[in-house]
Short mmCIF file of C-alpha atoms (C1' of nucleotides) in Angstrom, two decimals:
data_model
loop_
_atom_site.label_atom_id
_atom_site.label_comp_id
_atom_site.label_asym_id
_atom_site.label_seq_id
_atom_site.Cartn_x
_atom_site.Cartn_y
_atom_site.Cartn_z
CA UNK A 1 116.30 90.17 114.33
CA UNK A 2 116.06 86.44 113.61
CA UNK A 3 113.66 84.73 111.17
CA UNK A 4 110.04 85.18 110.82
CA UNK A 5 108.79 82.85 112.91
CA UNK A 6 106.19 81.15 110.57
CA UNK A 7 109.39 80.03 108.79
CA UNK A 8 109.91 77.58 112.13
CA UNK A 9 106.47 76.02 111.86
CA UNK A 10 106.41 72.75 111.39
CA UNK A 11 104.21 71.72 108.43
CA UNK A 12 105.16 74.62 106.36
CA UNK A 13 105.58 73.13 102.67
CA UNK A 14 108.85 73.55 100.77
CA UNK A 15 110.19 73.46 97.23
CA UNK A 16 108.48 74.13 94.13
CA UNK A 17 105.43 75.74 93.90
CA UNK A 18 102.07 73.58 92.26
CA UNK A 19 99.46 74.84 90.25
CA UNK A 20 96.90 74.29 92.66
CA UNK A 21 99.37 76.72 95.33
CA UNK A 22 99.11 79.19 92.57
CA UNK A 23 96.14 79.48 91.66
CA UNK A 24 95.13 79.58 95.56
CA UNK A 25 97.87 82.25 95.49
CA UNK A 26 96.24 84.29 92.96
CA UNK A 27 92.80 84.04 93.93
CA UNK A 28 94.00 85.49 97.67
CA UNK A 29 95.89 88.66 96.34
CA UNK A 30 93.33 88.98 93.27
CA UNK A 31 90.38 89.51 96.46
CA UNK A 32 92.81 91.15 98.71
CA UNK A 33 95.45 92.68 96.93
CA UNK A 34 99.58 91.85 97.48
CA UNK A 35 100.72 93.21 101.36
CA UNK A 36 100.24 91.76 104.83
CA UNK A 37 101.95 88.59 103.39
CA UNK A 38 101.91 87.00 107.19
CA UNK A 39 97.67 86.73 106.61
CA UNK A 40 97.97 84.84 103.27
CA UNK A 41 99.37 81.58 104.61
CA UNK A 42 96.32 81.85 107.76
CA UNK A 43 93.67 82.81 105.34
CA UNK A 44 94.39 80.31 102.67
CA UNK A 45 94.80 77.06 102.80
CA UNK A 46 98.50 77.29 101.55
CA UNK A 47 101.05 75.44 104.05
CA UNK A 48 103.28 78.43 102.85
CA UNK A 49 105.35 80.70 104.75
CA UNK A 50 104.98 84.26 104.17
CA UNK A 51 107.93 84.78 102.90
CA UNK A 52 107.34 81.88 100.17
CA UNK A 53 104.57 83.92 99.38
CA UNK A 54 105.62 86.90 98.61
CA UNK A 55 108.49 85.57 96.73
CA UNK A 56 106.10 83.64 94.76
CA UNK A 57 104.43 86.51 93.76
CA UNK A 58 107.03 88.84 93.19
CA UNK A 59 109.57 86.92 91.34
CA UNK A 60 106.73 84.47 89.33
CA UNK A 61 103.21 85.32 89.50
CA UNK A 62 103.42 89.29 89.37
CA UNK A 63 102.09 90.70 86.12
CA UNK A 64 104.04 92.89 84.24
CA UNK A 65 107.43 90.46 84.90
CA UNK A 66 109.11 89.86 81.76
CA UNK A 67 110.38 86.37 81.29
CA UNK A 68 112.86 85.10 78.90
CA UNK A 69 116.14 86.04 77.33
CA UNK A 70 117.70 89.82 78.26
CA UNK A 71 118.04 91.96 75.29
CA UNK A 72 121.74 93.00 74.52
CA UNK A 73 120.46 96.95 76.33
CA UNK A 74 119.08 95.22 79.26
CA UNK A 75 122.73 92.79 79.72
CA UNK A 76 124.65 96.12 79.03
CA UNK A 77 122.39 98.32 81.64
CA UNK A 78 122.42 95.78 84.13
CA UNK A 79 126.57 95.63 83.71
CA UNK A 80 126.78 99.16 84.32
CA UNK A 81 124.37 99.66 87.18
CA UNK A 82 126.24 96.79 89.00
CA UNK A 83 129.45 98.31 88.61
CA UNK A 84 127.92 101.38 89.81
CA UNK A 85 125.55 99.97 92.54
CA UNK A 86 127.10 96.65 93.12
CA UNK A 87 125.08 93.65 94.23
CA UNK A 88 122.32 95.91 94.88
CA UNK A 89 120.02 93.50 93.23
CA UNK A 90 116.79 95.72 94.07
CA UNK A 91 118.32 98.70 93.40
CA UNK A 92 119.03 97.67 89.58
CA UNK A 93 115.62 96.00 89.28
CA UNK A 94 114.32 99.36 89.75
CA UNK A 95 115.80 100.77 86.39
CA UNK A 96 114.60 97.32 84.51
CA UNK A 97 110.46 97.10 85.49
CA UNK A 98 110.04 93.71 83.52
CA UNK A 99 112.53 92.04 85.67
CA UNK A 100 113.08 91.04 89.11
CA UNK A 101 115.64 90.92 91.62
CA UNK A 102 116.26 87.28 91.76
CA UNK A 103 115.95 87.34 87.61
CA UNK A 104 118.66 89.96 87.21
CA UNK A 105 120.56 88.02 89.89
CA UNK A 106 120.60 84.58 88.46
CA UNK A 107 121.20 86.21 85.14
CA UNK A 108 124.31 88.31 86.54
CA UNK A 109 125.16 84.84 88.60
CA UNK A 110 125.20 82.45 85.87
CA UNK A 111 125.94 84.81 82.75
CA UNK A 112 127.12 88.28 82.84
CA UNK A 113 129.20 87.64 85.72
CA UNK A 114 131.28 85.18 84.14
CA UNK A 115 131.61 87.63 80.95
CA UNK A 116 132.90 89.74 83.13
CA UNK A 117 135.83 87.78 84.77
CA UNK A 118 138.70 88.01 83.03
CA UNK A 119 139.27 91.46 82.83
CA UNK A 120 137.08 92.52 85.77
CA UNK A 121 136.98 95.94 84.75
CA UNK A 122 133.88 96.49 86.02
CA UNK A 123 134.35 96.09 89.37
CA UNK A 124 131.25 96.85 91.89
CA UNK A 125 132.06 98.65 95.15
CA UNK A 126 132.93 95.50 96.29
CA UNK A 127 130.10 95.40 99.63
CA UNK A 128 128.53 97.25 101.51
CA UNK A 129 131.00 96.61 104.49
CA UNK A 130 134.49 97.97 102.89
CA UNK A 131 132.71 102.07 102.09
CA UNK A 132 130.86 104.30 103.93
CA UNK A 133 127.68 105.61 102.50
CA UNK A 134 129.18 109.37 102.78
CA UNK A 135 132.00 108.00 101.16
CA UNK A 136 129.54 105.87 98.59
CA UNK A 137 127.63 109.03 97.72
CA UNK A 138 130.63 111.67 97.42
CA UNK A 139 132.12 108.67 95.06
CA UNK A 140 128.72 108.72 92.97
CA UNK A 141 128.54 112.25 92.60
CA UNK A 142 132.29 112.45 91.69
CA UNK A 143 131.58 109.81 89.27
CA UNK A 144 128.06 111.24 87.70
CA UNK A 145 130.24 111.82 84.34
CA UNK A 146 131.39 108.02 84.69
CA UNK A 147 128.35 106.92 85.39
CA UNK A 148 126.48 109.02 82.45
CA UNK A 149 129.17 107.79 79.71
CA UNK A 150 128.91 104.24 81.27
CA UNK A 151 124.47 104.53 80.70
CA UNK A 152 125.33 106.11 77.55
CA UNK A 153 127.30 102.73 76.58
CA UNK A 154 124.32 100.75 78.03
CA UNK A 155 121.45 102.34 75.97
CA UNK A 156 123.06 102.51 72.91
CA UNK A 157 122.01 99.57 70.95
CA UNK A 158 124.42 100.39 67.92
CA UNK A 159 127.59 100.68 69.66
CA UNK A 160 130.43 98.23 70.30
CA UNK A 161 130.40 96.34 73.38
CA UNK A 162 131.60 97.32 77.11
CA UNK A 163 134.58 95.60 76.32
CA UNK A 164 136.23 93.78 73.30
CA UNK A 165 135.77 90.58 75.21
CA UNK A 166 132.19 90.45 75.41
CA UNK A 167 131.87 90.95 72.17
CA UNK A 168 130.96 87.01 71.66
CA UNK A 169 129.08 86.41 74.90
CA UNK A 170 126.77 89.71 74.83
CA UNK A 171 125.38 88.99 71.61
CA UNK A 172 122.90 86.75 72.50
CA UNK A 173 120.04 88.73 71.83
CA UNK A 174 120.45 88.02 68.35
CA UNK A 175 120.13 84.41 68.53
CA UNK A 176 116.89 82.31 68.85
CA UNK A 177 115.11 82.22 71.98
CA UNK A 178 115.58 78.68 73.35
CA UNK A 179 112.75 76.41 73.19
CA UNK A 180 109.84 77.19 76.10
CA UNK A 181 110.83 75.17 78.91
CA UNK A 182 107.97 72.65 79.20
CA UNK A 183 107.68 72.04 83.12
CA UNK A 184 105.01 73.46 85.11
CA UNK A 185 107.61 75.60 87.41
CA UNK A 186 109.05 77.21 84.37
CA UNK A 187 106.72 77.60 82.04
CA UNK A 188 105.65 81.33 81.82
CA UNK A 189 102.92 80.22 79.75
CA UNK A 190 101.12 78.16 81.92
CA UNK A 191 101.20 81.20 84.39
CA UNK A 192 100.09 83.42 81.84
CA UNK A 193 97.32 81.08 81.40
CA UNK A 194 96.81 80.64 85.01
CA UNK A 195 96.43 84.46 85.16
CA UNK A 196 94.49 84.67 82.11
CA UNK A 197 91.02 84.97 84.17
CA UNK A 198 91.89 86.82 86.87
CA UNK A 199 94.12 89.76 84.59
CA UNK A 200 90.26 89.85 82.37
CA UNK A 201 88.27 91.04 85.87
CA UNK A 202 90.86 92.17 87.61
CA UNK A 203 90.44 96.08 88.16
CA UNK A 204 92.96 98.16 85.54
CA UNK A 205 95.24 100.62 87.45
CA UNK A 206 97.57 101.16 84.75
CA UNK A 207 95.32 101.14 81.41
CA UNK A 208 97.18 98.41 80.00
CA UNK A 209 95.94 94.99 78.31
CA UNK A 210 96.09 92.16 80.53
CA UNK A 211 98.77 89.73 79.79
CA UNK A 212 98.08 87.79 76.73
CA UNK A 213 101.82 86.29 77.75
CA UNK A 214 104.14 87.26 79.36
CA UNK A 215 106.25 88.69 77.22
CA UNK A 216 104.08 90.88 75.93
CA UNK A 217 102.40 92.72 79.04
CA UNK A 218 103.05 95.78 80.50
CA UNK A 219 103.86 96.19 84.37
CA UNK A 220 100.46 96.68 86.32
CA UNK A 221 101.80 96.54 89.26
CA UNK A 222 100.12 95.53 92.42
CA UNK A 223 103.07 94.67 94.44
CA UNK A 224 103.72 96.03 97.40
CA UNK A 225 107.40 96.44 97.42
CA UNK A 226 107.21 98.41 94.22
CA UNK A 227 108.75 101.26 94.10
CA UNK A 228 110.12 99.85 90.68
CA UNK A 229 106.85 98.71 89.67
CA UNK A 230 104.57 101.23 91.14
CA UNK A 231 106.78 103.92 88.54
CA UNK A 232 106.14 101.67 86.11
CA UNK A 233 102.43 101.95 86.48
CA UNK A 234 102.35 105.19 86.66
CA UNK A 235 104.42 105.64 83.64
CA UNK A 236 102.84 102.51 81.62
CA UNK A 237 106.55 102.19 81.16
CA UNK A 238 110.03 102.22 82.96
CA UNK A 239 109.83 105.71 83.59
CA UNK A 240 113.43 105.84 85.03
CA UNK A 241 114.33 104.32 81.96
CA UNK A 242 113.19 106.82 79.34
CA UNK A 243 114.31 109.95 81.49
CA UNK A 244 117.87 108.88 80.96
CA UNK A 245 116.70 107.98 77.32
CA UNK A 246 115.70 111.14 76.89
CA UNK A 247 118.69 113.07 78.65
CA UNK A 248 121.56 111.05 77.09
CA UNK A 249 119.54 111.60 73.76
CA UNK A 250 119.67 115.55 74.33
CA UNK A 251 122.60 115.19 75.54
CA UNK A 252 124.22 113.51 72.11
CA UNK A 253 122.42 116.38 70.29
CA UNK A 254 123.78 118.87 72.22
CA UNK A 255 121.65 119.98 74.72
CA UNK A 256 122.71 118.15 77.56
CA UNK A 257 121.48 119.09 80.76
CA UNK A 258 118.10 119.36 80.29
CA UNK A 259 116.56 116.00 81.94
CA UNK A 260 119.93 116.06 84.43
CA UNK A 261 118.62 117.14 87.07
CA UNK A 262 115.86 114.73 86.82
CA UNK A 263 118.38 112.31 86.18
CA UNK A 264 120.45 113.50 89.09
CA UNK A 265 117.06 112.54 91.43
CA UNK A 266 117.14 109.27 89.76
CA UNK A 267 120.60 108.86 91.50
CA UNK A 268 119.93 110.38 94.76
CA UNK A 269 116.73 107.59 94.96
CA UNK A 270 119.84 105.30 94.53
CA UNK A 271 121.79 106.77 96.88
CA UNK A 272 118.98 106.53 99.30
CA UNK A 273 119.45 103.04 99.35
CA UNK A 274 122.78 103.44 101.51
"C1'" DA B 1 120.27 54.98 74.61
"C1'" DA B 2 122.35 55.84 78.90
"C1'" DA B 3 125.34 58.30 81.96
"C1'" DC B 4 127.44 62.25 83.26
"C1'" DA B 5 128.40 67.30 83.40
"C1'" DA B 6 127.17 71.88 83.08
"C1'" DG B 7 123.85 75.45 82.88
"C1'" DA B 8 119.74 77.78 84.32
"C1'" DC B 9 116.56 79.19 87.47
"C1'" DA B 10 113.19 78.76 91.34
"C1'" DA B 11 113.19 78.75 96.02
"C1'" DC B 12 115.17 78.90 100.63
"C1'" DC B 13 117.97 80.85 104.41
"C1'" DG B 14 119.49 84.27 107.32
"C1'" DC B 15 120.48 89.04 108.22
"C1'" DA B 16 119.11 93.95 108.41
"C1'" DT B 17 115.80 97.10 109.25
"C1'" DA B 18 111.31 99.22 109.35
"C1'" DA B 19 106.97 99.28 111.72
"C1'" DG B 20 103.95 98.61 115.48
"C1'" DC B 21 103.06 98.23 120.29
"C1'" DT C 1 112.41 103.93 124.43
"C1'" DG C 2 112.97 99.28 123.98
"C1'" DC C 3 111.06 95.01 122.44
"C1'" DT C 4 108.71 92.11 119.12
"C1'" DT C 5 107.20 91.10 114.68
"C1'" DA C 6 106.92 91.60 109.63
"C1'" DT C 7 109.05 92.57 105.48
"C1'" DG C 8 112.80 93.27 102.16
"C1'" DC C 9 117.12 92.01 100.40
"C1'" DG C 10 121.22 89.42 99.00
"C1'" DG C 11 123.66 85.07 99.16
"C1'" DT C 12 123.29 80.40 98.48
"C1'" DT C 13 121.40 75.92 97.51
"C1'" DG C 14 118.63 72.42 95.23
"C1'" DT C 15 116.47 70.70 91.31
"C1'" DC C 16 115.38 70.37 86.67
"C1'" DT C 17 116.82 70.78 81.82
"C1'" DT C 18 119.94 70.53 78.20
"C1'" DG C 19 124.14 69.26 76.06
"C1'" DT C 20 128.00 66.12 75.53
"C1'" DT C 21 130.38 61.82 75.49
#
DNA sequence: AAACAAGACAACCGCATAAGC
DNA sequence: TGCTTATGCGGTTGTCTTGTT
């Protein structure tokens, strides 16, 4: 179908969001809770779209989003899942909580992508048009040993990188964080700020401390997408995350197939996405 | 110090699909 | 059952920041 058609309206504000949008923003999902983005624009005084909304929220004003540089595991998870998933954007922001789609994207876009290149050894599944999902999930399940060894890779912290010529570009986790950029759009701590009040009487659903900043908080999810983030509530951490922790862990010691089978539904909620 | 280039990231656009009627 | 509308997702663009000359 075509576009929503609040998008058409004339008078709907574009480009960056302000404070004042924000905070307006907040105040609306804080009383009403994320969902039923098409009444936030009509029961605000936003001149948003829905869809600005929502993507406001979900990629900015969310709690639990982790801003800021990728560790080296998250660089080397994300590499993997994309050369199993492919530009599934969603799909991979499921296994990574903290981050969102259009994060992992820009970050893949502008960084990991171009580490990547030269050898292209880790070549996605090209798109969704060229493979059939029968043919996408027999491939995955052929692949489950590929695609353990490749996690393995990607959650161990110790070991060399995915390939010898990453070795320079993937260690960035070592160096300093870059200074906090200092305009309103990017700073997390002004949102963190902004969010201050409303995180201190806003109802707890996970148990966890309300965002002091953002690096430091842990997902309470109240988006309404979240799959991704709802597990991470429930978990007070990436659940999906530790399972495969925990099974390539018993796996190195010997027990392997312990957690696989949860692991295996971990891939089947992937596959579902085809 | 100014101009330019490149990088980084927020936001938009359009398509696909689910949901409601 | 088909149509309309809302939402989610991925690709792309625009803008701001930072680095270099």
């Amino acid at each position: 179908m075509g576009r929503p058609p609040c998008c058409n309206k004339d008078g709907v504000k574009k480009g960056p969001w302000t404070p004042e949008e924000d905070i307006i923003l907040v105040s609306y999902i804080q009383e009403h809770g994320p969902g039923n983005w098409r009444a936030v624009p009509n029961n605000t005084d936003l001149l948003r779209c829905s869809k600005s909304c929502r993507l406001r929220w979900t990629n900015y004003l969310r709690p639990g989003i982790k801003r800021g540089n990728f560790t080296d595991q998250e660089e080397k998870l994300i590499v993997h899942l994309q050369a199993l998933l492919g530009n599934r954007w969603a799909a991979i922001a499921s296994y990574l909580p903290e981050r969102t789609d259009n994060d992992i994207k820009n970050h893949w876009n502008t960084h990991l992508k171009k580490k990547l290149e030269p050898g292209c050894a880790n070549r996605p599944p090209s798109s969704r048009g060229s493979i059939s999902k029968g043919q996408w999930e027999r491939c995955l399940q052929t692949d489950i040993h590929m695609a353990k060894r490749a996690l393995c890779e990607a959650l161990s912290v110790d070991e060399e990188p995915i390939e010898p010529r990453e070795a320079k570009s993937l260690d960035c986790a070592d160096a300093p964080p870059p200074p906090a950029p200092t305009t309103y759009p990017s700073s997390a701590e002004n949102i963190s700020r902004l969010l201050e009040g409303w995180m201190k009487s806003a109802p707890r659903k996970c148990g966890t401390a309300a965002p002091a900043s953002s690096e430091s908080v842990q997902s309470e999810s109240a988006s309404s997408q979240g799959s991704a983030s709802e597990s991470a509530c429930n978990n007070a951490s990436p659940n999906s995350l530790s399972l495969l922790e925990s099974w390539l862990l018993e796996e190195n010691e010997g027990q392997g197939g312990g957690n696989f089978l949860e692991y295996m539904a971990i891939l089947d909620d992937a596959c579902d996405l085809f």
